[in-house]
């Protein structure tokens, strides 16, 4: 057995219904430098219709993007599982697996790094300075600075469109208190019977995905069918999360997505940034937006409810727990 591979259970499920032959999903591509002006209408349209779009002219150096993915693939694919699991923030199957019961174990492994300085996941584990684990965290911190800048620019454009006041615009996006997850989808001997990541919506305000230029696997649910999202060299992929849906009163879409398991001869790496509201900020759509779909709630309350649901039923329930008419 490959000593670098986590102890994945052998999948026993029948082959997945992958709906072959469906055309890839065409996504809008937006220029970040024009988001506050000429492309603002296109941004709003993308958020209302799809909840996912591409961003160009984002200012993240190509050298940084390439080095981050290259070193991530090297470390996660090189070191033994025993060495990797000693690293703060390392996970396999799902980032929740260490503490919560989940229904499905995904065919992936990764490194979780909080952007808050001094957090445990931002610290290197056992090993010397030349093993690469210190350097990968340095690269992720540098990359995280760019993500915070991009997230703030996108959110400010949407906040202006929704009519959020200054306090809401600040508290509904704590862009420098989010986290990064570096994902590796190892070769899977039974890729037709399991997933790299199960279908889900993100709990974030927004998420920004950096993938390899030539390796696909991400799919988005559109009109009841799973559609491939092709890689686009040099571009970043942005998808809205549950918090943005709540902030907009249901006007903007939190996109449901999944990742296919890598085939036996391939592997995939990506890095995703997740941005959330301040923990105790009370999320509520502005008056006249969304007709009171969701009751006011804090992100802390939402996060604790998600954890309770995973513990109780093995999966996230999400925003339906917070409908204004929901019974508790």
mmCIF file with all atom_site columns, N, CA, C and O in Angstrom, residues 207-228:
data_model
loop_
_atom_site.group_PDB
_atom_site.id
_atom_site.type_symbol
_atom_site.label_atom_id
_atom_site.label_alt_id
_atom_site.label_comp_id
_atom_site.label_asym_id
_atom_site.label_entity_id
_atom_site.label_seq_id
_atom_site.pdbx_PDB_ins_code
_atom_site.Cartn_x
_atom_site.Cartn_y
_atom_site.Cartn_z
_atom_site.occupancy
_atom_site.B_iso_or_equiv
_atom_site.pdbx_formal_charge
_atom_site.auth_seq_id
_atom_site.auth_comp_id
_atom_site.auth_asym_id
_atom_site.auth_atom_id
_atom_site.pdbx_PDB_model_num
ATOM 1  N N  . UNK A 1 207 ? -16.507 31.941 -1.456  1.00 0.00 ? 207 UNK A N  1
ATOM 2  C CA . UNK A 1 207 ? -15.327 31.091 -1.507  1.00 0.00 ? 207 UNK A CA 1
ATOM 3  C C  . UNK A 1 207 ? -14.624 31.348 -2.838  1.00 0.00 ? 207 UNK A C  1
ATOM 4  O O  . UNK A 1 207 ? -15.281 31.591 -3.848  1.00 0.00 ? 207 UNK A O  1
ATOM 5  N N  . UNK A 1 208 ? -13.301 31.287 -2.814  1.00 0.00 ? 208 UNK A N  1
ATOM 6  C CA . UNK A 1 208 ? -12.512 31.533 -4.021  1.00 0.00 ? 208 UNK A CA 1
ATOM 7  C C  . UNK A 1 208 ? -11.609 30.328 -4.248  1.00 0.00 ? 208 UNK A C  1
ATOM 8  O O  . UNK A 1 208 ? -10.826 29.963 -3.371  1.00 0.00 ? 208 UNK A O  1
ATOM 9  N N  . UNK A 1 209 ? -11.712 29.732 -5.425  1.00 0.00 ? 209 UNK A N  1
ATOM 10 C CA . UNK A 1 209 ? -11.030 28.482 -5.718  1.00 0.00 ? 209 UNK A CA 1
ATOM 11 C C  . UNK A 1 209 ? -9.913  28.712 -6.735  1.00 0.00 ? 209 UNK A C  1
ATOM 12 O O  . UNK A 1 209 ? -10.127 29.310 -7.794  1.00 0.00 ? 209 UNK A O  1
ATOM 13 N N  . UNK A 1 210 ? -8.750  28.197 -6.395  1.00 0.00 ? 210 UNK A N  1
ATOM 14 C CA . UNK A 1 210 ? -7.607  28.149 -7.307  1.00 0.00 ? 210 UNK A CA 1
ATOM 15 C C  . UNK A 1 210 ? -7.367  26.689 -7.654  1.00 0.00 ? 210 UNK A C  1
ATOM 16 O O  . UNK A 1 210 ? -7.115  25.869 -6.769  1.00 0.00 ? 210 UNK A O  1
ATOM 17 N N  . UNK A 1 211 ? -7.453  26.353 -8.939  1.00 0.00 ? 211 UNK A N  1
ATOM 18 C CA . UNK A 1 211 ? -7.230  24.982 -9.373  1.00 0.00 ? 211 UNK A CA 1
ATOM 19 C C  . UNK A 1 211 ? -6.109  24.905 -10.382 1.00 0.00 ? 211 UNK A C  1
ATOM 20 O O  . UNK A 1 211 ? -5.611  25.924 -10.871 1.00 0.00 ? 211 UNK A O  1
ATOM 21 N N  . UNK A 1 212 ? -5.707  23.676 -10.676 1.00 0.00 ? 212 UNK A N  1
ATOM 22 C CA . UNK A 1 212 ? -4.694  23.483 -11.694 1.00 0.00 ? 212 UNK A CA 1
ATOM 23 C C  . UNK A 1 212 ? -5.251  23.849 -13.070 1.00 0.00 ? 212 UNK A C  1
ATOM 24 O O  . UNK A 1 212 ? -6.453  23.737 -13.326 1.00 0.00 ? 212 UNK A O  1
ATOM 25 N N  . UNK A 1 213 ? -4.369  24.280 -13.953 1.00 0.00 ? 213 UNK A N  1
ATOM 26 C CA . UNK A 1 213 ? -4.799  24.786 -15.251 1.00 0.00 ? 213 UNK A CA 1
ATOM 27 C C  . UNK A 1 213 ? -5.411  23.724 -16.148 1.00 0.00 ? 213 UNK A C  1
ATOM 28 O O  . UNK A 1 213 ? -6.203  24.046 -17.039 1.00 0.00 ? 213 UNK A O  1
ATOM 29 N N  . UNK A 1 214 ? -5.063  22.466 -15.942 1.00 0.00 ? 214 UNK A N  1
ATOM 30 C CA . UNK A 1 214 ? -5.471  21.444 -16.919 1.00 0.00 ? 214 UNK A CA 1
ATOM 31 C C  . UNK A 1 214 ? -6.166  20.238 -16.307 1.00 0.00 ? 214 UNK A C  1
ATOM 32 O O  . UNK A 1 214 ? -6.289  19.208 -16.962 1.00 0.00 ? 214 UNK A O  1
ATOM 33 N N  . UNK A 1 215 ? -6.590  20.342 -15.050 1.00 0.00 ? 215 UNK A N  1
ATOM 34 C CA . UNK A 1 215 ? -7.214  19.191 -14.387 1.00 0.00 ? 215 UNK A CA 1
ATOM 35 C C  . UNK A 1 215 ? -8.597  19.595 -13.882 1.00 0.00 ? 215 UNK A C  1
ATOM 36 O O  . UNK A 1 215 ? -8.726  20.497 -13.061 1.00 0.00 ? 215 UNK A O  1
ATOM 37 N N  . UNK A 1 216 ? -9.631  18.931 -14.392 1.00 0.00 ? 216 UNK A N  1
ATOM 38 C CA . UNK A 1 216 ? -10.995 19.216 -13.978 1.00 0.00 ? 216 UNK A CA 1
ATOM 39 C C  . UNK A 1 216 ? -11.438 18.313 -12.841 1.00 0.00 ? 216 UNK A C  1
ATOM 40 O O  . UNK A 1 216 ? -10.644 17.669 -12.174 1.00 0.00 ? 216 UNK A O  1
ATOM 41 N N  . UNK A 1 217 ? -12.735 18.253 -12.617 1.00 0.00 ? 217 UNK A N  1
ATOM 42 C CA . UNK A 1 217 ? -13.314 17.421 -11.571 1.00 0.00 ? 217 UNK A CA 1
ATOM 43 C C  . UNK A 1 217 ? -14.445 18.103 -10.823 1.00 0.00 ? 217 UNK A C  1
ATOM 44 O O  . UNK A 1 217 ? -15.309 17.441 -10.244 1.00 0.00 ? 217 UNK A O  1
ATOM 45 N N  . UNK A 1 218 ? -14.457 19.448 -10.830 1.00 0.00 ? 218 UNK A N  1
ATOM 46 C CA . UNK A 1 218 ? -15.520 20.185 -10.148 1.00 0.00 ? 218 UNK A CA 1
ATOM 47 C C  . UNK A 1 218 ? -16.801 20.141 -10.979 1.00 0.00 ? 218 UNK A C  1
ATOM 48 O O  . UNK A 1 218 ? -16.770 20.302 -12.201 1.00 0.00 ? 218 UNK A O  1
ATOM 49 N N  . UNK A 1 219 ? -17.921 19.924 -10.294 1.00 0.00 ? 219 UNK A N  1
ATOM 50 C CA . UNK A 1 219 ? -19.226 19.953 -10.940 1.00 0.00 ? 219 UNK A CA 1
ATOM 51 C C  . UNK A 1 219 ? -20.183 20.822 -10.131 1.00 0.00 ? 219 UNK A C  1
ATOM 52 O O  . UNK A 1 219 ? -20.113 20.871 -8.901  1.00 0.00 ? 219 UNK A O  1
ATOM 53 N N  . UNK A 1 220 ? -21.090 21.495 -10.843 1.00 0.00 ? 220 UNK A N  1
ATOM 54 C CA . UNK A 1 220 ? -22.089 22.373 -10.236 1.00 0.00 ? 220 UNK A CA 1
ATOM 55 C C  . UNK A 1 220 ? -23.473 21.851 -10.613 1.00 0.00 ? 220 UNK A C  1
ATOM 56 O O  . UNK A 1 220 ? -23.709 21.423 -11.748 1.00 0.00 ? 220 UNK A O  1
ATOM 57 N N  . UNK A 1 221 ? -24.383 21.869 -9.642  1.00 0.00 ? 221 UNK A N  1
ATOM 58 C CA . UNK A 1 221 ? -25.756 21.436 -9.899  1.00 0.00 ? 221 UNK A CA 1
ATOM 59 C C  . UNK A 1 221 ? -26.519 22.573 -10.569 1.00 0.00 ? 221 UNK A C  1
ATOM 60 O O  . UNK A 1 221 ? -26.651 23.663 -10.015 1.00 0.00 ? 221 UNK A O  1
ATOM 61 N N  . UNK A 1 222 ? -27.027 22.294 -11.750 1.00 0.00 ? 222 UNK A N  1
ATOM 62 C CA . UNK A 1 222 ? -27.736 23.310 -12.536 1.00 0.00 ? 222 UNK A CA 1
ATOM 63 C C  . UNK A 1 222 ? -28.967 22.674 -13.167 1.00 0.00 ? 222 UNK A C  1
ATOM 64 O O  . UNK A 1 222 ? -28.864 21.715 -13.924 1.00 0.00 ? 222 UNK A O  1
ATOM 65 N N  . UNK A 1 223 ? -30.162 23.186 -12.832 1.00 0.00 ? 223 UNK A N  1
ATOM 66 C CA . UNK A 1 223 ? -31.420 22.673 -13.382 1.00 0.00 ? 223 UNK A CA 1
ATOM 67 C C  . UNK A 1 223 ? -31.546 21.166 -13.158 1.00 0.00 ? 223 UNK A C  1
ATOM 68 O O  . UNK A 1 223 ? -31.976 20.419 -14.053 1.00 0.00 ? 223 UNK A O  1
ATOM 69 N N  . UNK A 1 224 ? -31.135 20.714 -11.969 1.00 0.00 ? 224 UNK A N  1
ATOM 70 C CA . UNK A 1 224 ? -31.298 19.325 -11.603 1.00 0.00 ? 224 UNK A CA 1
ATOM 71 C C  . UNK A 1 224 ? -30.262 18.371 -12.154 1.00 0.00 ? 224 UNK A C  1
ATOM 72 O O  . UNK A 1 224 ? -30.356 17.159 -11.943 1.00 0.00 ? 224 UNK A O  1
ATOM 73 N N  . UNK A 1 225 ? -29.239 18.888 -12.849 1.00 0.00 ? 225 UNK A N  1
ATOM 74 C CA . UNK A 1 225 ? -28.205 18.044 -13.440 1.00 0.00 ? 225 UNK A CA 1
ATOM 75 C C  . UNK A 1 225 ? -26.827 18.545 -13.032 1.00 0.00 ? 225 UNK A C  1
ATOM 76 O O  . UNK A 1 225 ? -26.612 19.754 -12.879 1.00 0.00 ? 225 UNK A O  1
ATOM 77 N N  . UNK A 1 226 ? -25.896 17.597 -12.865 1.00 0.00 ? 226 UNK A N  1
ATOM 78 C CA . UNK A 1 226 ? -24.525 17.959 -12.536 1.00 0.00 ? 226 UNK A CA 1
ATOM 79 C C  . UNK A 1 226 ? -23.778 18.316 -13.806 1.00 0.00 ? 226 UNK A C  1
ATOM 80 O O  . UNK A 1 226 ? -23.732 17.537 -14.758 1.00 0.00 ? 226 UNK A O  1
ATOM 81 N N  . UNK A 1 227 ? -23.191 19.519 -13.809 1.00 0.00 ? 227 UNK A N  1
ATOM 82 C CA . UNK A 1 227 ? -22.500 20.028 -14.991 1.00 0.00 ? 227 UNK A CA 1
ATOM 83 C C  . UNK A 1 227 ? -21.032 20.271 -14.670 1.00 0.00 ? 227 UNK A C  1
ATOM 84 O O  . UNK A 1 227 ? -20.688 20.838 -13.619 1.00 0.00 ? 227 UNK A O  1
ATOM 85 N N  . UNK A 1 228 ? -20.160 19.859 -15.581 1.00 0.00 ? 228 UNK A N  1
ATOM 86 C CA . UNK A 1 228 ? -18.727 20.056 -15.398 1.00 0.00 ? 228 UNK A CA 1
ATOM 87 C C  . UNK A 1 228 ? -18.366 21.532 -15.453 1.00 0.00 ? 228 UNK A C  1
ATOM 88 O O  . UNK A 1 228 ? -18.917 22.297 -16.255 1.00 0.00 ? 228 UNK A O  1
#
